[in-house]
Coordinates of C-alpha atoms and ligand atoms in Angstrom, one line a residue:
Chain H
X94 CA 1.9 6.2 19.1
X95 CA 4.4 3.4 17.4
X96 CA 3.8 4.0 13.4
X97 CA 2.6 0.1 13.5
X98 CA 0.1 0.4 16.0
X99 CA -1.0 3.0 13.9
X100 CA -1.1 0.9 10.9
X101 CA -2.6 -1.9 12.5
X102 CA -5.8 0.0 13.9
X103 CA -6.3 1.4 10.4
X104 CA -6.3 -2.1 8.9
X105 CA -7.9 -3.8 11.4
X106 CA -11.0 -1.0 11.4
X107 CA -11.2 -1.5 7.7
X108 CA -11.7 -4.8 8.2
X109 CA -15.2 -3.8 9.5
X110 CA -15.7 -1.1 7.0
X111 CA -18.1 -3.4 5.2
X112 CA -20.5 -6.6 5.6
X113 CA -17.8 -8.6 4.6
X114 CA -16.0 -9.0 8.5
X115 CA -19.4 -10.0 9.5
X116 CA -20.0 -12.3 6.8
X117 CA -16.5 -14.2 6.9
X118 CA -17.1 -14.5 11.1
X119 CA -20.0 -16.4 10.6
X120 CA -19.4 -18.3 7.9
X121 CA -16.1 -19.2 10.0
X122 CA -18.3 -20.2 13.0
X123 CA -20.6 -21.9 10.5
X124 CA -18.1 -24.2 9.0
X125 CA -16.1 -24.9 11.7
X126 CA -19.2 -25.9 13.5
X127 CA -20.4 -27.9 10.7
X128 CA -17.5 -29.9 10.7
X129 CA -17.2 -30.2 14.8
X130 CA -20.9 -31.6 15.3
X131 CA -21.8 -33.4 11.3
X132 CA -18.3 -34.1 10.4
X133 CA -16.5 -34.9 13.2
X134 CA -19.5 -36.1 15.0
X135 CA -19.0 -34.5 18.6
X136 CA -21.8 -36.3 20.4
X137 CA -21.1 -39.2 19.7
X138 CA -17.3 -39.6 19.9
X139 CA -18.7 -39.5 24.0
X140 CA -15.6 -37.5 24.9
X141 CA -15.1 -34.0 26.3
X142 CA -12.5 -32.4 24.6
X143 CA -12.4 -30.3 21.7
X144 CA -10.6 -31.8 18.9
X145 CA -13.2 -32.4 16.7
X146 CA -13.3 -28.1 16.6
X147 CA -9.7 -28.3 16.0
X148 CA -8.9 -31.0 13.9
X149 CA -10.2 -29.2 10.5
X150 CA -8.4 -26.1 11.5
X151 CA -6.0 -26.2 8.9
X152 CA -8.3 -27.2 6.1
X153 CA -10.3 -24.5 7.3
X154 CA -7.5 -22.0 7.2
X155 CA -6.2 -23.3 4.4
X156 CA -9.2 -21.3 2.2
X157 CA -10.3 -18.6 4.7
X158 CA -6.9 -17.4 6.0
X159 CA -6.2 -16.3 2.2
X160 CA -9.2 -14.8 2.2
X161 CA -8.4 -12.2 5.1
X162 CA -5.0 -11.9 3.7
X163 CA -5.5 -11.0 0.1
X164 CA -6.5 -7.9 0.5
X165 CA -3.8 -6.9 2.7
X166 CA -1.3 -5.0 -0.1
X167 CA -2.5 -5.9 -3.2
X168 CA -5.9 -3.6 -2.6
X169 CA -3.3 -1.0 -2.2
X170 CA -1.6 -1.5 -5.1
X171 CA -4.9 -1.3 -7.0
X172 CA -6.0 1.6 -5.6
X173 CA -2.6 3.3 -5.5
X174 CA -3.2 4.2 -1.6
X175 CA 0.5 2.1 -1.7
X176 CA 2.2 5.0 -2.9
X177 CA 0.9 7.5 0.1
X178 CA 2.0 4.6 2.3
X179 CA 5.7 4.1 0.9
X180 CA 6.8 7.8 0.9
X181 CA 5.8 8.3 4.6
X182 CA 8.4 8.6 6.8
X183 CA 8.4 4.7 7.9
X184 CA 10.2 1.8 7.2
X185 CA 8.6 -1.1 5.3
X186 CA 8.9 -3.2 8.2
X187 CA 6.6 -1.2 10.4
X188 CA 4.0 -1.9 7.6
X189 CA 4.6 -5.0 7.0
X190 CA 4.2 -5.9 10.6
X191 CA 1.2 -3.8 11.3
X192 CA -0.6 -5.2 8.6
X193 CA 0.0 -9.1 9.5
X194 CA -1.0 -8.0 13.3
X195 CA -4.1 -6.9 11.8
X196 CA -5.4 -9.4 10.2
X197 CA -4.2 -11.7 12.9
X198 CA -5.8 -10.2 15.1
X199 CA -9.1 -10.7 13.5
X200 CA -8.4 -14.0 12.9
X201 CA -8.4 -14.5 16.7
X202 CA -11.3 -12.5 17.0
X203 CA -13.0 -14.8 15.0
X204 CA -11.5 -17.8 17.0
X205 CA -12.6 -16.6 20.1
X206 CA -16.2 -16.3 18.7
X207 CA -16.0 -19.8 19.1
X208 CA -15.6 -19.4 22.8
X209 CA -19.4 -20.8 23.5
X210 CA -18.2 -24.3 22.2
X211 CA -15.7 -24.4 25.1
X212 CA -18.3 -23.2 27.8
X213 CA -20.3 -26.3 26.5
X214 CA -17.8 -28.9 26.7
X215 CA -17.1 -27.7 30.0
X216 CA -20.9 -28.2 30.4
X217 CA -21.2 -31.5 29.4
X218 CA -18.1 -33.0 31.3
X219 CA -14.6 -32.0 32.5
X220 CA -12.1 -31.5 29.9
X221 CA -8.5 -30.8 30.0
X222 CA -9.0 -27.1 30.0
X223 CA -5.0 -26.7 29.8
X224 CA -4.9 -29.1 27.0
X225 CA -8.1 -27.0 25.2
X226 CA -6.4 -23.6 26.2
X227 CA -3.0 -25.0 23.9
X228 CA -5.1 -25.8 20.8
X229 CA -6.5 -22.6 20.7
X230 CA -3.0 -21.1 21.4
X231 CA -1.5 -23.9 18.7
X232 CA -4.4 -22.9 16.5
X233 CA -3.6 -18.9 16.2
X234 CA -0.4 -19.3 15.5
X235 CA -1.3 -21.8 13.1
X236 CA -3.6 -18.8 11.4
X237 CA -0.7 -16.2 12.1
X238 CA 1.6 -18.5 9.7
X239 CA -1.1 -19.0 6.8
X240 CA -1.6 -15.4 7.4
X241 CA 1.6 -14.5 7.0
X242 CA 2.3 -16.4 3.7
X243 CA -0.8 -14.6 2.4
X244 CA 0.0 -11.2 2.8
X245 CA 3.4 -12.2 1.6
X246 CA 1.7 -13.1 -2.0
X247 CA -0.3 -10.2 -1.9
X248 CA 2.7 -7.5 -2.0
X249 CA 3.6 -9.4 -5.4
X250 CA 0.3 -8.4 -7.2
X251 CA -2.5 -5.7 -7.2
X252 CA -5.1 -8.5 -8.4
X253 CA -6.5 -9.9 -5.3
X254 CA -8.2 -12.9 -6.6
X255 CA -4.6 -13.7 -7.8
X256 CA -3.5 -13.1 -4.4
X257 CA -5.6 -15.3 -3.1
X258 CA -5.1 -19.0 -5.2
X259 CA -1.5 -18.0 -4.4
X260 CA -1.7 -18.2 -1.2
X261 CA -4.1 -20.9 -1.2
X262 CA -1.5 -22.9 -3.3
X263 CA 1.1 -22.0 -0.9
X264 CA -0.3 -23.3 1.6
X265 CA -1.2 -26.3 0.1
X266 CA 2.1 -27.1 0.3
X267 CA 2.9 -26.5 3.7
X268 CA -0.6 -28.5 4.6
X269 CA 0.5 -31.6 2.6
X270 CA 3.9 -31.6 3.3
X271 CA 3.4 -33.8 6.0
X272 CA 1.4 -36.5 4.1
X273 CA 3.1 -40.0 3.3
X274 CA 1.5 -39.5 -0.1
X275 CA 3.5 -36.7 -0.7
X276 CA 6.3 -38.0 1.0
X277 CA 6.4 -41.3 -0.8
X278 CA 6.5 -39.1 -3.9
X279 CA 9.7 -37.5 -3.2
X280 CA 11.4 -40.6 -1.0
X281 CA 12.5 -42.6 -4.1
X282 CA 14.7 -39.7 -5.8
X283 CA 15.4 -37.6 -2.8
X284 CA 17.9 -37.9 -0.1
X285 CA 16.7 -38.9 2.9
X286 CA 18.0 -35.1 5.1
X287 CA 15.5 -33.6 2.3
X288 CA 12.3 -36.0 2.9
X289 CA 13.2 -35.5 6.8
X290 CA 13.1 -31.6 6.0
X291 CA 9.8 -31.6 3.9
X292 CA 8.0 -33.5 6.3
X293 CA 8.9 -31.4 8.9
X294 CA 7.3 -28.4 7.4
X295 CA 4.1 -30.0 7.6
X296 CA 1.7 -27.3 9.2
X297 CA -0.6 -30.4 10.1
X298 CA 2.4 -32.7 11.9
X299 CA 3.7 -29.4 13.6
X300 CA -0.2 -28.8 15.4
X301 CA -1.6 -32.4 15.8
X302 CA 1.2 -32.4 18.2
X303 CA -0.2 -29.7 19.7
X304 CA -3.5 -31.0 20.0
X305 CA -2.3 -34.1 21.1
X306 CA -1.9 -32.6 24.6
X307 CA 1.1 -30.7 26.0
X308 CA 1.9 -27.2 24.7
X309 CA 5.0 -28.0 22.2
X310 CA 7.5 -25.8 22.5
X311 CA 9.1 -26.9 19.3
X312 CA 6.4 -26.8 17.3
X313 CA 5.0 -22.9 18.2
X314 CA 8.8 -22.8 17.5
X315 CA 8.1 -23.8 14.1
X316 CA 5.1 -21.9 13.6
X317 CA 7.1 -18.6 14.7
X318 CA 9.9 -18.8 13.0
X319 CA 8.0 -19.3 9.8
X320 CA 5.9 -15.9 10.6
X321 CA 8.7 -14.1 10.7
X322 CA 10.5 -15.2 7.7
X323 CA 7.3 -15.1 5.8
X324 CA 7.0 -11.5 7.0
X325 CA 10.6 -10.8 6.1
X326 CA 10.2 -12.0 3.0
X327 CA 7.2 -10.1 2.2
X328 CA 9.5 -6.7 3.3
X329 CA 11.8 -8.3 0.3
X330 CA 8.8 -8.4 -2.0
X331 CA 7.7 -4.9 -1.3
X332 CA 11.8 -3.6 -2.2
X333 CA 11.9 -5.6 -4.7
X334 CA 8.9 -4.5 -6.3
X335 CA 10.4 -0.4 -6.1
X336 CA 13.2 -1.3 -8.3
X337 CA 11.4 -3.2 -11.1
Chain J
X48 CA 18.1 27.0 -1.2
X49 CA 18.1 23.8 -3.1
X50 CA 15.3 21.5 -2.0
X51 CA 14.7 18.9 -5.3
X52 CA 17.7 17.9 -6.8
X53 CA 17.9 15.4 -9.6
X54 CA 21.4 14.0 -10.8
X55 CA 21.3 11.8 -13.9
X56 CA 18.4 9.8 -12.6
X57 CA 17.5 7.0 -15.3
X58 CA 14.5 4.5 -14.4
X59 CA 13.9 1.5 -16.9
X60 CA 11.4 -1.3 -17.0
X61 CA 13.1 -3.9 -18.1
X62 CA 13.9 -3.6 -21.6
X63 CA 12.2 -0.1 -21.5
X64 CA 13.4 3.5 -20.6
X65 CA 10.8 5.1 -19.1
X66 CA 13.0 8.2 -17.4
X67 CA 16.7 9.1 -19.1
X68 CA 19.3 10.8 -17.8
X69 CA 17.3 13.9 -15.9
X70 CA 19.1 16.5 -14.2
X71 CA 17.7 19.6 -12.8
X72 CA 17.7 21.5 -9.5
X73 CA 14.4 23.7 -8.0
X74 CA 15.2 25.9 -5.1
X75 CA 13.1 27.5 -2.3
X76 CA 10.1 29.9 -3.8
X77 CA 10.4 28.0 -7.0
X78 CA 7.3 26.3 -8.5
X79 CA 8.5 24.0 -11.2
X80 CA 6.3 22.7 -13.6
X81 CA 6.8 19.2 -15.2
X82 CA 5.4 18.5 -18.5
X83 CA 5.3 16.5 -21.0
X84 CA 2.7 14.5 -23.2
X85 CA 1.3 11.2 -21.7
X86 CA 4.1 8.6 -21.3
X87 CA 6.3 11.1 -21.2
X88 CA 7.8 9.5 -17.7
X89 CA 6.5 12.4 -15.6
X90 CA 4.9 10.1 -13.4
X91 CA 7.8 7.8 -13.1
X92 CA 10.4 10.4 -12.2
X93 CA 8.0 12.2 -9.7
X94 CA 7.8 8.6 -7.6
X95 CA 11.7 8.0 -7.7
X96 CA 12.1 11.4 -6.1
X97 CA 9.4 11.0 -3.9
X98 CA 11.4 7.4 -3.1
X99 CA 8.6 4.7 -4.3
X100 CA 10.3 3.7 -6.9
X101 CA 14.5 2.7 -7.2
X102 CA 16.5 4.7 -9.6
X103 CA 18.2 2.8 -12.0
X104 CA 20.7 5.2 -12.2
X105 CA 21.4 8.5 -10.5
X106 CA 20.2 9.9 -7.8
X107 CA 17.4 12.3 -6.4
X108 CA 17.8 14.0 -3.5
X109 CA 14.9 15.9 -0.9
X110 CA 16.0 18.6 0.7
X111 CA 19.6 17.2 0.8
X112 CA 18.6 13.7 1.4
X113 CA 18.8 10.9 -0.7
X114 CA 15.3 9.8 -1.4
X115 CA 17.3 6.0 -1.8
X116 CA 19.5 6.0 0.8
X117 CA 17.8 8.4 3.0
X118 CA 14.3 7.5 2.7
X119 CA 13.0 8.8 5.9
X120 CA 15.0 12.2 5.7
X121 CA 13.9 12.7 2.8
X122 CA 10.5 11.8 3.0
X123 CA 10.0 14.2 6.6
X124 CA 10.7 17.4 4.4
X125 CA 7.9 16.0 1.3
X126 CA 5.0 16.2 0.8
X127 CA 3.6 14.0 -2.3
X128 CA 0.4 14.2 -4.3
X129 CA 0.5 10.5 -6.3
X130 CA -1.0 10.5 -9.7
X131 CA -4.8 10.1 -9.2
X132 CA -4.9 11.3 -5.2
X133 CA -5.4 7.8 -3.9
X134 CA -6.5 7.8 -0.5
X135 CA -8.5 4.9 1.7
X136 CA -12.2 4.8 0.4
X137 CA -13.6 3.5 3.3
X138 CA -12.1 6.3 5.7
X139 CA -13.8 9.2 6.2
X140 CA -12.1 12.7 5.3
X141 CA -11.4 13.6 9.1
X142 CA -10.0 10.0 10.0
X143 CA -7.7 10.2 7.2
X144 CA -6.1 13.3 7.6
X145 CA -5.4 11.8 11.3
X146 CA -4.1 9.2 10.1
X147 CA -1.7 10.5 8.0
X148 CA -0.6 13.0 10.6
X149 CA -0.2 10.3 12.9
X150 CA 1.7 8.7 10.9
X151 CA 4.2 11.5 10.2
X152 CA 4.5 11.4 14.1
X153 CA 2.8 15.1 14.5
X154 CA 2.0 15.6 17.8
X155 CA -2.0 15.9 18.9
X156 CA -2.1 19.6 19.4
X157 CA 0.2 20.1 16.3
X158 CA -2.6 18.2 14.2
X159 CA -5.2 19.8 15.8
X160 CA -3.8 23.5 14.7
X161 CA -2.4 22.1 11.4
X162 CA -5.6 20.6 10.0
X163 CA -7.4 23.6 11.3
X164 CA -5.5 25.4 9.4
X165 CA -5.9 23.4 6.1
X166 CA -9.8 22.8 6.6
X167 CA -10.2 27.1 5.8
X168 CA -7.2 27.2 3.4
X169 CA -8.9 24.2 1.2
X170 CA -12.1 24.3 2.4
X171 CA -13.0 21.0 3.6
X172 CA -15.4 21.8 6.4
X173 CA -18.3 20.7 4.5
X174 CA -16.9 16.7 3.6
X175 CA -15.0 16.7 7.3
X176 CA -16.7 13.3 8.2
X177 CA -17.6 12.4 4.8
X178 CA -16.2 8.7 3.4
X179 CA -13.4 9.4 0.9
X180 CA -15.4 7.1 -1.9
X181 CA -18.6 9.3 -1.3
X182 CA -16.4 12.2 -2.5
X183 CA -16.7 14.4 -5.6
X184 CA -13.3 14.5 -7.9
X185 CA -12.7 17.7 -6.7
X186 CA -12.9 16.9 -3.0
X187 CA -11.2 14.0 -3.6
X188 CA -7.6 16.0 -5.1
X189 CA -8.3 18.5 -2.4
X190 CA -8.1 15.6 0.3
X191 CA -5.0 14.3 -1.7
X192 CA -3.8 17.8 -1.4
X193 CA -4.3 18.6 2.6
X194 CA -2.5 14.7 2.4
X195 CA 0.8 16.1 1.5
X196 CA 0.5 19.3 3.4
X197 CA -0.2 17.8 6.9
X198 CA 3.1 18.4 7.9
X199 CA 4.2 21.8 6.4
X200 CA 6.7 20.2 4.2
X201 CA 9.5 22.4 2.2
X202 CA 9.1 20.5 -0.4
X203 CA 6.1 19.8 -2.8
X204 CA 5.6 17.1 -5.6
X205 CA 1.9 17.4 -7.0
X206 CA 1.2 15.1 -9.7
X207 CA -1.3 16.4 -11.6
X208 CA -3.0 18.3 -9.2
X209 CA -5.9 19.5 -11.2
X210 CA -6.5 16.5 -13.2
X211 CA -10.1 15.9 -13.4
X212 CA -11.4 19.3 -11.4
X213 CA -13.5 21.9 -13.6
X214 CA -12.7 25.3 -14.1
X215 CA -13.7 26.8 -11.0
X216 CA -11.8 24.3 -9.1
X217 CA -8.9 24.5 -11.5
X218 CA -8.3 28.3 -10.5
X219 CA -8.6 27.5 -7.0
X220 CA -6.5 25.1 -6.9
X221 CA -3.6 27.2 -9.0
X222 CA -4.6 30.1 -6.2
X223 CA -3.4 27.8 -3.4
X224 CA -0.1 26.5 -5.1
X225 CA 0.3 30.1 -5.6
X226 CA 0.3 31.2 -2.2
X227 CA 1.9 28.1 -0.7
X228 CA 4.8 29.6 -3.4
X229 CA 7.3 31.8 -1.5
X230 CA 8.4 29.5 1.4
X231 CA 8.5 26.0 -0.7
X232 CA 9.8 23.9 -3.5
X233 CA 7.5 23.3 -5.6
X234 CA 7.0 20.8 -8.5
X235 CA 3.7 20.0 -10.6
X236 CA 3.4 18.0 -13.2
X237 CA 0.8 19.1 -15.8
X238 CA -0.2 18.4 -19.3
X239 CA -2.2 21.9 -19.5
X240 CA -0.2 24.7 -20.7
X241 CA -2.1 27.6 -18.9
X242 CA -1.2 26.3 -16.0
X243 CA 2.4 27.0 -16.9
X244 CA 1.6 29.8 -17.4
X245 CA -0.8 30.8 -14.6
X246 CA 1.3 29.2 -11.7
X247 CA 5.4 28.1 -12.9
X248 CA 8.5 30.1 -12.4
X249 CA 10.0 27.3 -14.7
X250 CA 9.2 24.9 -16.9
X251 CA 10.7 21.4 -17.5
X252 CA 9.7 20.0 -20.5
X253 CA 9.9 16.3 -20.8
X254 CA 9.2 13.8 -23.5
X255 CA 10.0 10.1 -24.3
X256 CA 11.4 10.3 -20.9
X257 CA 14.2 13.0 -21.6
X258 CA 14.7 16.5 -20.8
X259 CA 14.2 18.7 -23.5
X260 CA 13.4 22.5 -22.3
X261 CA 14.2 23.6 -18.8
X262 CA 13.6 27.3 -18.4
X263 CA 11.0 30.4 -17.9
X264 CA 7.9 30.1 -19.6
X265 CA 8.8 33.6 -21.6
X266 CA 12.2 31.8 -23.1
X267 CA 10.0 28.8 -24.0
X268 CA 7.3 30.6 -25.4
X269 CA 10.7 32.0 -27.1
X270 CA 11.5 29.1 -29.2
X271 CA 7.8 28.5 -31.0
X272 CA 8.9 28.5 -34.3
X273 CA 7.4 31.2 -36.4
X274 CA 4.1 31.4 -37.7
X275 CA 3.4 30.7 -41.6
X276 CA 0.5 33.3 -42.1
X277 CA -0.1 31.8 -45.7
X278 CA -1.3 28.5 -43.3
X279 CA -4.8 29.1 -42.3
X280 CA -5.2 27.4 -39.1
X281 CA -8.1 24.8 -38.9
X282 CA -7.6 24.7 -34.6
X283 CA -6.5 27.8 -33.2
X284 CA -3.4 27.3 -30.7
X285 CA -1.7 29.4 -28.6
X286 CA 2.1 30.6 -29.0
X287 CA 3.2 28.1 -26.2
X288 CA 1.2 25.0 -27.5
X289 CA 3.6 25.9 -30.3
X290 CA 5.8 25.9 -28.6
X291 CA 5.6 22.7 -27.1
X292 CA 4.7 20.6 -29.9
X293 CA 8.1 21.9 -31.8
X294 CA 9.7 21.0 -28.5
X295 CA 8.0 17.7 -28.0
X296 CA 7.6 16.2 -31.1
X297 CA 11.2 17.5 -32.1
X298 CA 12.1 14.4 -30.1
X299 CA 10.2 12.0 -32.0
X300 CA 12.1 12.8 -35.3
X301 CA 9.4 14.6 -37.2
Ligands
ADP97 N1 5.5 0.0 -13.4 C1 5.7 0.2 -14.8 N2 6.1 -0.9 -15.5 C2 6.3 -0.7 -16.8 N3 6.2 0.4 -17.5 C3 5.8 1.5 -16.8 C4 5.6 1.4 -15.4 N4 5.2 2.7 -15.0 C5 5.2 3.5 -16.1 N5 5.6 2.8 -17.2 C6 5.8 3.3 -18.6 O1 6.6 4.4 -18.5 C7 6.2 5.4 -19.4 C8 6.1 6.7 -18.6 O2 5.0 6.6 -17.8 P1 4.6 7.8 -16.8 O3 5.7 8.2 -16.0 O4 3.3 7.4 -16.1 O5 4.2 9.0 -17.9 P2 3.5 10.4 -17.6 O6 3.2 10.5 -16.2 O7 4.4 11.4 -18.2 O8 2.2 10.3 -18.4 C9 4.9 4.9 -20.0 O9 5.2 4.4 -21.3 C10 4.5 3.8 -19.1 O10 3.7 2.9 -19.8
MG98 MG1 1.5 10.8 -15.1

């Protein structure tokens, strides 16, 4: 079997090594629920669709993604299991890449918990299941990106709690990017290619236009491209960490 | 056979040298023994050989791979005990062992035979589907142990391997190092001098991360300086603690 399948199913079953899997996928379910029906107000908006589930996805994420991710290398640091996993014959990639699956993968397990909410909208009226079916789509990859910066910051410390505020502050930034606020901050000194740029790392811009309706190709690009370089850079972290 | 070779290999932190300037060479059938006092940079030289950490300078090489520029070559003929036998607590012993097998792309029927093998030779029948955090000390370095002999490697780098075991345990362990011996390169660090004794061919003595002693435990026991029987000695210590003090502290300047 491919060394990162290996790794993933190791990471992914030690995700359930503990209470803790079960206590993050329900307080996930409880939250975003919360938020859907109280917050949102789901009856009464009188529409069958799902965006008040999806519109507090990245605020969601924003806390709990960090929260999957943190463990990811800095545990092994702690413990020193990192030193077992850097002299096997792999390359850091493999790791890197089986780890993020992982933990991706539970975050989709834990959005498709939420699969009872969609069998009720159907219930209640006749949604745009394409539409519904692109958000959730929209959504993961949203997760896989918040994920990926995560684990990036974890391979810089063996403190998790650090670990996670940095990744929480990370994505902060990607999360607000998009916000005039922010924006009206930077316009007056900046030049105008670098406000463009900033706002167009906004993890909320990039998946209200998914939610909006069609299945944008150029923002799953977005939300691909910066996995990858977030998991490339975390390879960088973890070489950079063997020669300090 | 050479198997461990070390050319000038230097590893700072920073500002500070933790490793400087080590050279040596261990061949097949050899068991080397690395010691030093705490801080020495044992540690630290063991994990740029094994290839987790970057030399600063020099280079380290694993059965004729460079553990830098090689990594994977090098690390298919090692196996490597880390400081402390850290292993996943929430696996059990069984899963583990699998796992690392797996991931040094053994074969099922080859893991199969091979962990048979090591279950009687370290005797780990009993914890087999134990969790790892459930385990004793001693089960736990033996599960570090079976770790780094999953694959039959040529080439051993135990740190500390008897850290933390008792007495019983100690000589068993020693026993197996022993007998895994003639067909391997061997090198243990160790801040117990019977061990020397008990188990190394050679002896590399290391301190403020420099080589000072490289030879057989007889020619080391050689150079304990000579005994003043007018001194009455309050704490009784053998001819190669002696030794290894003069050696050791030699290097501090007093
Ligand atoms: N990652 C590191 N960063 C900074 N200093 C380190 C690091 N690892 C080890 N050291 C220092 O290097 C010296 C040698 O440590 P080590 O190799 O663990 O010694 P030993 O194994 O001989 O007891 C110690 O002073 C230790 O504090
Ligand atoms: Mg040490």
């Amino acid at each position: 079997m491919s060394k990162t399948l290996l790794i993933f199913r190791r990471e992914f079953a030690g995700y359930f090594a503990t209470p803790l899997a079960t206590v993050f996928l329900v307080v996930f379910l409880a939250i975003s629920a919360g938020m859907t029906f109280f917050v949102a107000n789901f009856f009464d908006r009188g529409q069958a669709d799902m965006n008040a589930f999806f519109l507090w996805h990245p605020w969601l994420y924003l806390v709990l993604m960090p929260a999957i991710g943190m463990r990811l290398w800095a545990e092994e640091r702690r413990s020193g299991t990192i030193e077992l996993l850097m002299t096997l014959p792999v390359r850091p990639w493999q790791l890197v890449v089986g780890k993020w699956l992982a933990a991706w993968a539970f975050a989709g397990l834990a959005l498709a918990l939420s699969a009872p909410l969609w069998i009720t909208v159907n219930y209640l009226g006749s949604p745009d299941n394409g539409v519904i079916l692109a958000c959730y789509i929209g959504s993961w990859l949203m997760a896989g990106s918040f994920l990926a910066i995560s684990a990036c910051v974890s391979a810089l410390t063996k403190n998790q709690v650090l670990a996670f505020i940095g990744a929480v502050v990370a994505g902060f930034v990607f999360v607000m990017a998009g916000f005039d606020l922010v924006l009206a901050a930077v316009r007056p000194w900046a030049p105008d290619i670098v406000v463009q740029a900033i706002a167009s790392m906004s993890f909320i811009g990039h998946f209200q236009r998914i939610t909006d309706g069609v299945l944008e190709v150029p923002a799953l690009v977005f939300f691909i491209s910066l996995i990858v370089f977030a998991l490339w850079l975390n390879v960088q972290a973890l070489d950079a960490r063997k020669a300090a | 056979m050479v198997l461990v070779e070390t050319r000038a290999l230097v590893k700072r932190f920073g500002a500070f040298t933790a490793v400087d300037g080590i050279s040596f060479k261990v061949e097949r059938g050899e068991v080397v023994g690395f010691l030093g006092p705490n801080g020495a940079g044992k540690s630290t030289a063991m994990r740029v050989i094994a290839g987790f950490l970057e030399p600063t300078e020099g280079s380290a090489y694993v059965a004729g791979h460079d553990s830098q520029l090689d990594p994977v070559g090098a690390r298919q003929s090692l196996g490597y005990l880390p400081e402390g036998a850290p292993a996943y607590p929430d696996m059990t012993v069984g899963a583990f062992l699998e796992f690392v097998a797996a991931m040094r792309g053994l074969s099922k029927p080859t893991t199969r035979e091979r962990l048979g093998e090591l279950i009687e030779r370290i005797d780990l029948a009993e914890v087999w589907g134990r969790r790892i955090e459930a385990l004793s000390k001693g089960y736990k370095r033996r599960v570090g142990i079976a770790q780094a002999l999953v694959h039959d490697p040529d080439v051993l780098i135990l740190d500390e391997p008897t850290d933390g075991l008792d007495p019983n345990q100690k000589h068993e362990m020693r026993e197996l190092i022993r007998t895994l011996a003639p067909n391997k390169a061997i090198v243990v660090s160790t801040h117990i001098l019977e061990e020397v004794e008990a188990i190394c061919t050679r002896a590399i003595i290391i301190a403020r991360g420099k080589l000072m002693a490289d030879a057989t435990p007889a020619e080391i026991l050689a150079r304990a300086p000579p005994r003043d029987p007018a001194i009455q000695q309050l704490v009784r210590t053998t001819p190669l603690e002696d030794a290894f003090r003069h050696i050791t502290l030699e290097s501090a300047g007093s």
